[in-house]
Structures are given as C-alpha cells and as structure tokens.
Coordinates of C-alpha atoms in Angstrom, one line a residue:
Chain A
M1126 CA -24.4 24.5 10.0
T1127 CA -23.6 21.0 8.8
L1128 CA -19.8 21.3 9.2
E1129 CA -20.1 22.6 12.7
R1130 CA -18.7 19.5 14.3
F1131 CA -16.3 18.5 11.5
S1132 CA -12.6 18.6 12.4
L1133 CA -9.6 18.0 10.2
N1134 CA -7.0 16.0 12.0
V1135 CA -3.9 17.1 10.2
A1136 CA -2.5 13.6 10.0
T1137 CA -4.9 13.2 7.1
T1138 CA -3.1 15.9 5.2
K1139 CA 0.4 15.0 6.5
Y1140 CA 2.5 16.9 4.0
W1141 CA 0.3 20.0 3.9
P1142 CA 2.2 22.7 5.7
L1143 CA 0.5 23.8 8.9
A1144 CA -0.2 27.4 7.8
D1145 CA -1.6 26.1 4.5
A1146 CA -3.8 23.6 6.3
V1147 CA -5.1 26.3 8.7
A1148 CA -5.9 28.6 5.7
G1149 CA -7.4 25.7 3.8
C1150 CA -9.7 24.9 6.7
V1151 CA -10.9 28.5 6.9
A1152 CA -11.4 28.6 3.2
A1153 CA -13.5 25.4 3.3
G1154 CA -15.6 26.6 6.2
V1155 CA -14.1 24.2 8.7
A1156 CA -14.0 25.5 12.3
N1157 CA -12.0 22.7 14.0
I1158 CA -8.6 21.2 13.6
G1159 CA -6.7 18.3 15.4
L1160 CA -3.0 18.8 15.7
W1161 CA 0.1 16.6 16.1
R1162 CA 3.0 17.4 18.3
E1163 CA 5.7 16.9 15.6
E1164 CA 4.2 19.5 13.3
T1165 CA 3.4 22.0 16.0
I1166 CA 6.9 21.7 17.5
A1167 CA 8.5 22.0 14.1
Y1168 CA 6.4 25.1 13.4
G1169 CA 7.0 26.6 16.8
L1170 CA 4.6 25.9 19.7
D1171 CA 3.6 29.5 20.5
R1172 CA 3.6 30.4 16.8
A1173 CA 1.3 27.4 16.0
A1174 CA -1.0 28.4 18.9
A1175 CA -1.2 31.9 17.5
L1176 CA -1.7 30.7 14.0
V1177 CA -4.8 28.6 14.8
R1178 CA -6.2 31.2 17.3
D1179 CA -5.9 34.1 14.8
A1180 CA -7.6 32.0 12.1
G1181 CA -10.5 31.5 14.5
L1182 CA -10.0 27.7 14.5
R1183 CA -10.8 25.5 17.6
V1184 CA -8.1 22.9 18.4
T1185 CA -10.0 19.7 19.1
S1186 CA -7.1 17.4 20.2
L1187 CA -3.4 17.0 20.3
C1188 CA -1.8 13.7 19.2
R1189 CA -0.2 12.2 21.0
G1190 CA 1.2 11.2 24.4
G1191 CA 1.6 7.7 25.6
F1192 CA 4.2 5.0 24.8
F1193 CA 4.4 4.3 28.5
T1194 CA 6.8 1.4 28.1
A1195 CA 9.5 3.6 26.5
D1196 CA 12.3 5.3 28.3
G1197 CA 11.6 8.9 29.2
W1198 CA 7.9 8.5 29.0
L1199 CA 7.2 10.7 32.0
D1200 CA 9.0 13.8 30.9
D1201 CA 7.7 13.4 27.4
N1202 CA 4.1 13.1 28.5
R1203 CA 4.4 16.1 30.9
R1204 CA 5.7 18.1 27.9
A1205 CA 2.8 16.9 25.8
I1206 CA 0.3 18.0 28.4
E1207 CA 1.9 21.4 28.5
E1208 CA 1.9 21.7 24.8
A1209 CA -1.8 20.8 24.7
A1210 CA -2.5 23.5 27.2
V1211 CA -0.6 26.1 25.2
L1212 CA -2.4 25.1 22.0
G1213 CA -5.8 25.3 23.7
A1214 CA -6.4 21.6 22.9
P1215 CA -8.8 20.2 25.5
V1216 CA -7.7 16.7 24.9
L1217 CA -4.3 14.9 24.7
V1218 CA -4.7 11.6 22.8
L1219 CA -2.7 8.7 24.4
V1220 CA -1.3 5.8 22.4
S1221 CA -0.3 3.7 25.2
G1222 CA 2.6 1.7 23.7
G1223 CA 3.2 -2.0 23.1
L1224 CA 4.9 -4.7 25.0
P1225 CA 8.3 -3.8 26.4
A1226 CA 11.1 -5.3 24.3
G1227 CA 11.3 -9.0 24.8
S1228 CA 8.4 -9.2 27.1
R1229 CA 5.3 -11.4 26.7
D1230 CA 3.6 -10.0 29.9
L1231 CA 0.6 -8.4 28.3
D1232 CA -1.4 -8.1 31.6
G1233 CA 1.7 -6.4 33.2
A1234 CA 2.0 -4.0 30.3
R1235 CA -1.6 -3.0 30.6
E1236 CA -1.2 -2.4 34.3
Q1237 CA 1.9 -0.3 33.6
V1238 CA -0.3 1.9 31.4
A1239 CA -2.7 2.4 34.2
R1240 CA 0.1 3.3 36.6
A1241 CA 1.6 5.8 34.2
I1242 CA -1.7 7.5 33.7
E1243 CA -2.1 7.7 37.5
T1244 CA 1.2 9.5 37.6
L1245 CA 0.1 12.0 34.9
V1246 CA -3.4 12.8 36.2
P1247 CA -2.4 15.6 38.6
H1248 CA -0.5 17.3 35.8
A1249 CA -3.4 16.9 33.4
I1250 CA -5.8 18.4 36.0
E1251 CA -3.5 21.3 36.7
A1252 CA -3.2 22.0 33.0
G1253 CA -6.9 21.6 32.3
V1254 CA -6.2 18.9 29.7
T1255 CA -8.1 15.6 29.5
L1256 CA -6.0 12.6 28.9
A1257 CA -7.8 10.4 26.3
I1258 CA -6.9 6.8 26.2
E1259 CA -7.1 5.5 22.7
P1260 CA -7.8 1.8 22.2
L1261 CA -5.9 0.8 19.1
H1262 CA -6.9 -2.1 16.8
P1263 CA -5.7 -5.4 18.2
M1264 CA -3.3 -5.7 15.3
Y1265 CA -1.2 -3.1 17.1
C1266 CA -1.2 -4.8 20.5
A1267 CA 2.4 -6.0 20.4
D1268 CA 4.2 -3.0 19.1
R1269 CA 2.0 0.2 19.5
C1270 CA -0.8 -0.1 22.0
V1271 CA -1.7 -2.8 24.5
V1272 CA -5.1 -1.2 25.0
S1273 CA -7.1 -3.0 22.4
T1274 CA -10.8 -2.4 23.2
L1275 CA -13.0 0.4 24.3
G1276 CA -13.9 -1.7 27.3
Q1277 CA -10.3 -2.0 28.4
A1278 CA -9.7 1.8 27.9
L1279 CA -12.8 2.5 30.1
D1280 CA -11.5 0.0 32.7
I1281 CA -8.5 2.2 33.1
A1282 CA -10.1 5.6 32.6
E1283 CA -12.8 4.9 35.3
R1284 CA -10.1 4.7 38.0
F1285 CA -9.8 8.5 37.6
P1286 CA -12.0 11.6 37.6
A1287 CA -14.0 11.9 34.3
G1288 CA -12.6 15.3 33.5
A1289 CA -9.1 14.1 33.8
V1290 CA -9.2 10.8 31.9
G1291 CA -11.4 9.9 29.0
V1292 CA -11.3 7.7 26.0
V1293 CA -11.0 8.1 22.2
V1294 CA -13.7 6.4 20.1
D1295 CA -12.0 5.8 16.7
T1296 CA -14.0 3.9 14.1
Y1297 CA -11.0 2.4 12.5
H1298 CA -9.8 0.7 15.7
L1299 CA -13.2 -0.4 17.0
W1300 CA -15.5 -1.3 14.2
W1301 CA -15.0 -5.0 14.4
D1302 CA -16.0 -5.2 18.1
D1303 CA -19.5 -6.5 18.7
Q1304 CA -19.3 -5.1 22.3
V1305 CA -18.4 -1.6 21.1
W1306 CA -22.0 -0.3 21.2
A1307 CA -22.5 -1.2 24.8
Q1308 CA -19.1 0.3 25.6
I1309 CA -20.0 3.5 23.9
E1310 CA -23.1 3.7 26.0
R1311 CA -21.0 3.1 29.1
A1312 CA -18.5 5.7 28.0
G1313 CA -21.1 8.3 27.4
A1314 CA -22.9 7.6 30.6
G1315 CA -19.7 8.3 32.5
G1316 CA -18.8 11.4 30.5
R1317 CA -15.8 9.6 29.2
I1318 CA -16.0 10.3 25.4
A1319 CA -13.2 12.8 25.1
C1320 CA -12.6 12.4 21.4
F1321 CA -14.4 10.9 18.4
Q1322 CA -12.3 10.1 15.3
V1323 CA -13.4 8.7 12.0
A1324 CA -11.6 6.7 9.4
D1325 CA -12.7 3.8 7.2
W1326 CA -11.4 0.2 7.0
I1327 CA -10.0 -0.8 3.6
T1328 CA -8.2 -4.0 2.5
P1329 CA -5.7 -5.3 1.7
L1330 CA -3.7 -3.9 4.6
P1331 CA -0.2 -2.6 3.7
A1332 CA 3.0 -4.0 5.2
G1333 CA 3.4 -2.7 8.8
V1334 CA -0.4 -2.0 8.8
L1335 CA 0.1 1.6 9.8
L1336 CA -0.9 3.5 6.6
G1337 CA -3.9 1.5 5.5
R1338 CA -6.9 3.7 6.4
G1339 CA -9.6 4.8 4.0
L1340 CA -11.3 8.2 3.8
P1341 CA -14.9 8.1 5.1
G1342 CA -17.1 6.0 2.8
E1343 CA -14.3 4.1 1.1
G1344 CA -14.5 1.0 3.3
S1345 CA -16.4 -1.4 5.5
V1346 CA -17.3 0.7 8.6
E1347 CA -20.8 1.7 9.5
L1348 CA -19.6 5.2 10.2
R1349 CA -23.0 6.8 10.7
R1350 CA -23.9 4.1 13.2
F1351 CA -20.9 5.1 15.2
R1352 CA -21.7 8.8 15.1
E1353 CA -25.3 8.1 16.1
A1354 CA -24.1 5.9 18.9
V1355 CA -21.8 8.5 20.4
D1356 CA -24.5 11.1 20.0
A1357 CA -27.0 8.9 21.7
A1358 CA -24.5 8.4 24.5
G1359 CA -24.5 12.2 25.0
Y1360 CA -21.5 13.2 23.1
T1361 CA -21.8 16.6 21.5
G1362 CA -18.1 17.3 20.6
P1363 CA -16.2 17.4 17.3
V1364 CA -15.9 14.6 14.7
E1365 CA -12.3 14.4 13.6
V1366 CA -11.5 12.8 10.3
E1367 CA -8.1 11.1 10.8
V1368 CA -6.8 9.0 7.9
F1369 CA -3.3 7.7 7.4
H1370 CA -2.5 6.5 3.9
E1371 CA 0.4 7.2 1.6
D1372 CA -2.0 7.5 -1.4
V1373 CA -4.0 10.1 0.6
W1374 CA -0.9 11.9 1.7
A1375 CA 0.3 12.1 -2.0
R1376 CA -2.7 14.2 -3.0
P1377 CA -3.0 18.0 -2.5
G1378 CA -4.1 19.0 0.9
A1379 CA -7.1 21.0 -0.2
E1380 CA -8.3 18.1 -2.3
V1381 CA -8.0 15.7 0.6
L1382 CA -9.9 18.1 2.9
A1383 CA -12.7 18.4 0.3
A1384 CA -12.9 14.6 0.0
S1385 CA -12.9 14.3 3.8
I1386 CA -15.7 16.8 4.1
D1387 CA -17.6 15.1 1.3
G1388 CA -17.2 11.7 3.0
Y1389 CA -18.2 13.2 6.3
L1390 CA -21.4 14.7 5.0
K1391 CA -22.4 11.6 3.0
Y1392 CA -21.4 8.8 5.4
V1393 CA -21.1 10.3 8.9
T1394 CA -23.7 13.0 9.4
Chain L
M422 CA 5.5 -39.2 25.9
T423 CA 6.0 -35.5 25.6
L424 CA 5.0 -35.3 21.9
E425 CA 1.8 -37.2 22.5
R426 CA -0.5 -34.2 21.9
F427 CA 1.7 -32.5 19.3
S428 CA 0.2 -32.2 15.8
L429 CA 1.7 -30.8 12.7
N430 CA -0.7 -28.7 10.8
V431 CA 0.6 -29.2 7.3
A432 CA 0.0 -25.5 6.5
T433 CA 3.2 -25.0 8.5
T434 CA 5.2 -27.0 5.9
K435 CA 3.2 -25.9 2.9
Y436 CA 5.6 -27.0 0.2
W437 CA 6.4 -30.3 1.8
P438 CA 4.7 -33.0 -0.3
L439 CA 2.0 -34.8 1.7
A440 CA 3.7 -38.2 1.6
D441 CA 7.0 -36.6 2.7
A442 CA 5.2 -34.8 5.5
V443 CA 3.6 -38.0 6.7
A444 CA 6.9 -39.9 6.6
G445 CA 8.6 -36.9 8.3
C446 CA 6.1 -37.0 11.1
V447 CA 6.6 -40.7 11.7
A448 CA 10.4 -40.3 11.6
A449 CA 10.1 -37.5 14.2
G450 CA 7.9 -39.4 16.5
V451 CA 4.9 -37.2 15.8
A452 CA 1.6 -39.1 16.0
N453 CA -0.9 -36.4 14.8
I454 CA -1.4 -34.3 11.7
G455 CA -3.7 -31.6 10.6
L456 CA -4.7 -31.6 7.0
W457 CA -5.9 -29.0 4.4
R458 CA -8.4 -29.7 1.7
E459 CA -6.4 -28.4 -1.2
E460 CA -3.5 -30.8 -0.5
T461 CA -5.7 -33.9 0.2
I462 CA -7.8 -33.3 -2.9
A463 CA -4.7 -32.8 -5.0
Y464 CA -3.2 -36.0 -3.6
G465 CA -6.5 -37.9 -3.9
L466 CA -8.9 -38.1 -1.0
D467 CA -9.0 -41.9 -0.5
R468 CA -5.3 -42.1 -1.2
A469 CA -4.6 -39.4 1.4
A470 CA -6.8 -41.2 3.9
A471 CA -4.9 -44.4 3.3
L472 CA -1.6 -42.7 3.5
V473 CA -2.1 -41.3 7.0
R474 CA -3.9 -44.4 8.2
D475 CA -1.2 -46.7 7.0
A476 CA 1.4 -44.5 8.7
G477 CA -0.4 -44.8 12.0
L478 CA -1.1 -41.0 12.2
R479 CA -4.2 -39.6 13.7
V480 CA -5.8 -36.7 11.7
T481 CA -6.6 -34.0 14.1
S482 CA -8.5 -31.6 11.9
L483 CA -9.3 -30.6 8.4
C484 CA -9.0 -27.0 7.2
R485 CA -11.3 -25.7 6.1
G486 CA -14.9 -25.0 5.5
G487 CA -16.7 -21.8 5.9
F488 CA -16.7 -18.6 3.7
F489 CA -20.5 -18.5 4.1
T490 CA -20.9 -15.3 2.3
A491 CA -19.5 -16.7 -1.0
D492 CA -21.6 -18.3 -3.7
G493 CA -21.8 -22.1 -3.5
W494 CA -21.0 -22.2 0.2
L495 CA -23.5 -24.9 0.9
D496 CA -22.3 -27.5 -1.6
D497 CA -18.7 -26.7 -0.8
N498 CA -19.2 -27.1 2.9
R499 CA -21.2 -30.4 2.5
R500 CA -18.2 -31.7 0.5
A501 CA -15.8 -30.5 3.2
I502 CA -17.8 -32.4 5.9
E503 CA -17.7 -35.6 3.7
E504 CA -14.0 -35.2 3.1
A505 CA -13.3 -34.8 6.9
A506 CA -15.3 -38.0 7.5
V507 CA -13.3 -39.9 4.8
L508 CA -10.0 -38.7 6.3
G509 CA -11.0 -39.6 9.8
A510 CA -10.7 -36.0 10.9
P511 CA -13.0 -35.4 13.9
V512 CA -13.1 -31.7 13.3
L513 CA -13.7 -29.4 10.3
V514 CA -12.3 -25.9 10.9
L515 CA -14.6 -23.1 9.7
V516 CA -13.3 -19.8 8.5
S517 CA -16.6 -18.0 8.3
G518 CA -15.9 -15.4 5.6
G519 CA -15.9 -11.6 5.6
L520 CA -18.5 -9.0 4.7
P521 CA -20.3 -9.7 1.4
A522 CA -18.9 -7.5 -1.4
G523 CA -19.9 -3.9 -0.9
S524 CA -21.7 -4.6 2.3
R525 CA -21.1 -2.8 5.7
D526 CA -23.7 -4.9 7.5
L527 CA -21.4 -6.7 10.0
D528 CA -24.3 -7.8 12.3
G529 CA -26.0 -9.2 9.3
A530 CA -23.0 -11.1 8.1
R531 CA -22.5 -12.6 11.6
E532 CA -26.1 -13.7 11.7
Q533 CA -25.6 -15.2 8.2
V534 CA -22.8 -17.3 9.6
A535 CA -25.0 -18.7 12.3
R536 CA -27.8 -19.5 9.8
A537 CA -25.3 -21.3 7.5
I538 CA -24.0 -23.4 10.4
E539 CA -27.6 -24.2 11.3
T540 CA -28.0 -25.6 7.8
L541 CA -24.9 -27.6 8.1
V542 CA -25.4 -29.1 11.5
P543 CA -27.6 -32.1 10.4
H544 CA -24.9 -33.0 7.8
A545 CA -22.1 -32.7 10.4
I546 CA -24.0 -34.9 12.9
E547 CA -24.7 -37.5 10.2
A548 CA -21.0 -37.6 9.2
G549 CA -19.8 -37.6 12.8
V550 CA -17.7 -34.5 12.2
T551 CA -17.6 -31.5 14.6
L552 CA -17.9 -28.1 13.0
A553 CA -15.3 -25.9 14.7
I554 CA -15.9 -22.1 14.4
E555 CA -12.6 -20.4 14.3
P556 CA -12.6 -16.8 15.5
L557 CA -10.0 -15.0 13.4
H558 CA -8.0 -11.9 14.5
P559 CA -10.1 -8.7 14.1
M560 CA -7.7 -7.6 11.3
Y561 CA -9.4 -10.2 9.1
C562 CA -12.9 -9.1 9.9
A563 CA -13.7 -7.4 6.6
D564 CA -12.3 -9.9 4.2
R565 CA -11.9 -13.3 5.8
C566 CA -13.9 -13.8 8.9
V567 CA -16.5 -11.8 10.7
V568 CA -16.2 -13.9 13.8
S569 CA -13.5 -12.0 15.7
T570 CA -13.5 -13.2 19.3
L571 CA -13.9 -16.5 21.1
G572 CA -17.0 -15.0 22.8
Q573 CA -18.6 -14.4 19.5
A574 CA -17.7 -17.9 18.3
L575 CA -19.3 -19.4 21.4
D576 CA -22.4 -17.3 21.0
I577 CA -23.0 -19.0 17.7
A578 CA -21.7 -22.5 18.7
E579 CA -23.9 -22.7 21.8
R580 CA -27.1 -22.5 19.7
F581 CA -26.3 -26.1 18.6
P582 CA -25.4 -29.4 20.3
A583 CA -21.8 -29.5 21.7
G584 CA -20.8 -32.5 19.6
A585 CA -21.9 -30.9 16.4
V586 CA -20.5 -27.4 16.8
G587 CA -17.4 -26.3 18.7
V588 CA -14.8 -23.6 18.5
V589 CA -11.1 -23.3 17.6
V590 CA -8.8 -21.7 20.1
D591 CA -5.9 -20.3 18.1
T592 CA -3.3 -18.4 20.0
Y593 CA -2.4 -16.2 17.0
H594 CA -6.0 -14.9 16.6
L595 CA -6.9 -14.5 20.3
W596 CA -3.8 -13.5 22.3
W597 CA -4.6 -9.8 22.5
D598 CA -8.1 -10.4 24.1
D599 CA -8.3 -9.7 27.8
Q600 CA -11.5 -11.7 27.9
V601 CA -10.1 -14.8 26.3
W602 CA -9.3 -16.5 29.6
A603 CA -12.9 -16.3 30.8
Q604 CA -14.1 -17.4 27.3
I605 CA -11.8 -20.4 27.3
E606 CA -13.3 -21.5 30.7
R607 CA -16.8 -21.0 29.2
A608 CA -15.8 -23.0 26.1
G609 CA -14.3 -25.9 28.2
A610 CA -17.3 -26.0 30.5
G611 CA -19.6 -26.5 27.6
G612 CA -17.4 -29.1 25.9
R613 CA -16.8 -26.7 23.0
I614 CA -13.1 -26.7 22.5
A615 CA -12.9 -28.7 19.3
C616 CA -9.4 -27.7 18.3
F617 CA -6.4 -25.9 19.8
Q618 CA -3.9 -24.3 17.5
V619 CA -0.6 -22.6 18.3
A620 CA 1.3 -19.9 16.4
D621 CA 3.2 -16.9 17.6
W622 CA 2.7 -13.2 16.9
I623 CA 5.6 -11.4 15.3
T624 CA 6.0 -7.9 13.9
P625 CA 6.1 -6.1 11.5
L626 CA 3.1 -7.6 9.8
P627 CA 3.5 -8.3 6.0
A628 CA 1.3 -6.7 3.4
G629 CA -2.0 -8.5 3.3
V630 CA -1.3 -9.7 6.9
L631 CA -1.8 -13.4 6.0
L632 CA 1.7 -14.8 6.1
G633 CA 3.0 -13.1 9.3
R634 CA 3.0 -15.9 11.9
G635 CA 5.9 -16.9 14.0
L636 CA 6.9 -20.4 15.1
P637 CA 6.2 -21.1 18.8
G638 CA 8.6 -18.9 20.9
E639 CA 9.5 -16.4 18.2
G640 CA 7.0 -13.8 19.3
S641 CA 4.8 -12.1 21.8
V642 CA 2.3 -14.7 22.9
E643 CA 2.1 -16.4 26.2
L644 CA 1.7 -19.8 24.6
R645 CA 2.1 -21.8 27.7
R646 CA -0.6 -19.8 29.4
F647 CA -3.0 -20.7 26.6
R648 CA -2.1 -24.4 26.8
E649 CA -2.6 -24.4 30.6
A650 CA -5.9 -22.5 30.2
V651 CA -7.4 -25.0 27.7
D652 CA -6.1 -27.9 29.9
A653 CA -7.6 -26.3 33.0
A654 CA -10.9 -26.0 31.0
G655 CA -10.9 -29.7 30.5
Y656 CA -9.4 -29.9 27.0
T657 CA -7.3 -33.0 26.5
G658 CA -7.0 -33.0 22.7
P659 CA -4.1 -32.3 20.3
V660 CA -2.1 -29.2 20.1
E661 CA -1.6 -28.2 16.5
V662 CA 1.2 -26.0 15.4
E663 CA -0.1 -24.0 12.5
V664 CA 2.2 -21.3 11.1
F665 CA 1.9 -19.4 7.9
H666 CA 5.0 -17.5 6.8
E667 CA 6.9 -17.4 3.5
D668 CA 10.2 -17.6 5.3
V669 CA 9.0 -20.7 7.2
W670 CA 7.7 -22.2 4.0
A671 CA 11.0 -21.6 2.2
R672 CA 12.8 -23.9 4.7
P673 CA 13.0 -27.7 4.3
G674 CA 9.9 -29.4 5.8
A675 CA 11.9 -31.6 8.2
E676 CA 13.7 -28.6 9.5
V677 CA 10.5 -26.7 10.1
L678 CA 8.9 -29.7 11.8
A679 CA 12.0 -30.0 14.1
A680 CA 11.7 -26.3 14.9
S681 CA 8.0 -26.6 15.6
I682 CA 8.6 -29.5 17.9
D683 CA 11.4 -27.6 19.7
G684 CA 9.2 -24.5 20.1
Y685 CA 6.3 -26.7 21.3
L686 CA 8.4 -28.4 23.9
K687 CA 10.1 -25.1 25.1
Y688 CA 7.2 -22.7 25.0
V689 CA 3.9 -24.7 25.0
T690 CA 4.3 -27.8 27.2

C-alpha cells in the first residue's frame, strides 16, 4: 500500500479541528498522524488519545518538547514525555531552544541542551518514549534551536542509549548540508533515526522565517534522495509531511491533505 | 593605531555618495574601504580609482563577482576582475549563485561553481586579483549561493593556487557552524583567508532575509572570537564591517561609520 508510511503532521493543517483531521485521514486512507501538544491539550489529552485510537490511526510523533534555555523547561518536558506516552506517540520531538537572552555563548548553550537531555533520559526510558533531537535550519540558531546540523544532533544523541535518544531528519532543515548524507548513514547505523519529516524549501522567505515551508514538490529539495537515504540507512518508519505556511493553513484541511499525499507520492516515494 | 585594520565596506552606508564616504573615512581616521561594483561603475571606474587613491585609502575588496548559474556569468566576471585590478582591490568577492531556475541538483550547482572558478583563475592570476569564494548562510542556498559553509568554500578553493583563489570569512554567514573554528585554521594554514568581514546576527529576520544584519555588538555573534581565530590562523589583513539593513541605511553615513568603528573597537578588537 503506497500510503502505508505516510503520516500527516497536523501542523500542516493547523486550523483543521483535530476530530476533522482524524476523520479526514481515515477517509483518505492515511494510517498515521503526527500530533502537537497545543492541540491535544486543547482537545483533552485522554479524549485525543481515544479519538486517534478509535479511528485506528497510529500516532507517529508528538511535537514538541525542548526549549531548554527557558524557565520551567524541566517540568514542561516531563509533562511532554507523559503526554506522548498517553497518546501512544513513540517519539517526542525536541526543539532545543536558542541562545539565552543576552547571551552569545553558543557552545555553552549547546552543552546546556546535552545536560538537559541527560536529565530527561530516565523519564523518557520509564515512559517508553524516544526523545528525538531535531536539528533546525541554521537561520533559527539564535532564537529557536542551537542544534543546527544532523552531525551536532548525533553528537548529543550518541551520549545516550539509542532507544532513549534519537534524531529527527527533516528535509527543510537539512537540505543545504553537503554532509547530511554521511550523517544520515551514521544516524541509521546507530539506530538513531527516530523521525523523518518532509517539507520543501521555497523562496522568498517570509519575515520571521517561520512560516515559509512548501508542500512536497513545490521547492528546491531533493526529497526522494532524502527518503532513499534514510531507507538505505535502515529506517523503516513513517514519513511525516510537516509544512508551516499561512497560505497552506488558509486552505481547507482535506484539500491540503490531498495535496500532501499527492506531493508525497510524486516526489518522495 | 587601533583602526589600522578597520575597513568600511560601503554596503554598510549604501546611500552615502562615494565621494562623501571616502571623505568621511579620511575624516574618521579610517584607512581602508571595501567597494561595490554598482557604485564604482555609477561613479566612473577610473574616477573612483583616482578618488580613493588620492584620498590615501586602501581598497580592501571589491564586491562582487559570481552568480555562476546566471546567463553571461563569464563576461561579467571577467569584467569584475578587471575592475578590481583598476581599483587596486586585491580581492574580488564571489557570491556563487543559487540553484538554476527549476533545478534541485544542488551537487551539480556546486560543481558548476568550481568549474566556473577554474575558468576564471587564469584571468585572476593575470590581473593579480584573488578570487574570494564567500560561503553564504544556508538560508541563501536556493537563491543566492550554493556554497554554504567555509569547509565547502575551501574544498573548491584548494583545487587552485592559494594566491588565485581564497575564501571570505564573514561572521554573519558562519557564526552558527560548530566546525567553523577548525575550518578557519585550515583556511589560514593554506593561506586562503582572502577577506574577513564582520556583521552581527539579529532577529527577527526580515522578509527575504537580505537586509537583517546588525552592526557589531548588536547581536548574537562572538565577533571577537572570530577575529582572534583568523588572527591565530595567520591572517593579518583588514577587518571589513559589512552590514545590510534598511534601518542602518536610513541613518546618516557619518553616524553609521562612527557606530561601526565603535562596535569594531568594543566587540571585535
């Protein structure tokens, strides 16, 4: 079944109510869904867990923990791990956070991420949830995520057991990196690919650069090459389409899901 | 003299007429200036060369050649090399260009850059101008420059003689890269640091992400660490302050020059 690995990350259809998104996935023959904490909490955690379970959907990831340089990060991340467990999400995606306010100590911030993850590992193991370090595009280094390459993410992940800490391979964040192919091999060899996410790179970037992603096939990324690379590295898990764009969000959810599936089939599989 | 290495890249004071910028540098005790082709051509090439020479200023670089995926790149770059020679600029900065329209072949585009530079090397040697490959921040990879890291720039530069092809170390483009310190060492050991440019990273980024740079000290970059790193690698050349920002451009040129000098003295030296 060609859609077997496809997963809709609900950030792609941000304004589609969760129950509608779940029903829409079932109607489209989609078996997997990636969830976000804000939506599941708003819907009710247990209720959301029941909704996806009763629909027969598999939860592929929960976004997101991290922001380890913010106050209250420990409690918030422990809650996120518990929520992932309740939802049946095998993976909690970590966006590690930027530089602390006023700081220029990038090495220090990166080490702080590693120490925070060290603190969380026992909780993750207990909950049966893999922490997935997501390297974000270097344009987010100052304000969202000091982990900028797959190599850096692996440098941190490899300090811990493979089942406890992995990495996210997201085409949007990594496509520019000539070392990414070697790092995907490294990640696969170590059993570290916890999540594979697909979005395309389009220009010009919008102000703030947060909502500039393209649906698969709209942009510059060799998406199929990435899918083949993670497959060759031994990854057999889901392929999440995760696109943030105001223009995409303004369209009806079912239409965006159909476009995501179409792009996935044409440019990823 | 503490300003000995300071150079004003005139892109920082974009709307300051060239003659005023030259006089402003002299008045401020600045001995070096980085020029752009558009301004020198508009002013008259020979006239611009005489202007800076008569003022006793040293031209530290000419921006820019490159855009090797555009039609007419060869003629344009040969002209740029000749202009650099006329201006007495030892270095022509190369912004290599993005993906060809409609292409996703990033490896191919990068190889095309190397082949274009190979074609230009004899002209550069003949003119006594060093071609300086500038790695641009990965956020420009699709549309402005497929060379995204100092390591990639060196991989290309090292195919050619050191006097003919070097690299630009620009703090704005490279600050996020945990490998940059090792690559600066590599660049220095090979005599490849042809140009050192300083700008700070500030957020949020503006739409199009072109005009979002901060003056030295306004942002997140460990500028002094970069200056110390290029020095430790054996670089003794000028330090160009090169900032693109509408808000900076809206200020009087002399005021921006003073702020650049101030930031340079406080955060770079």
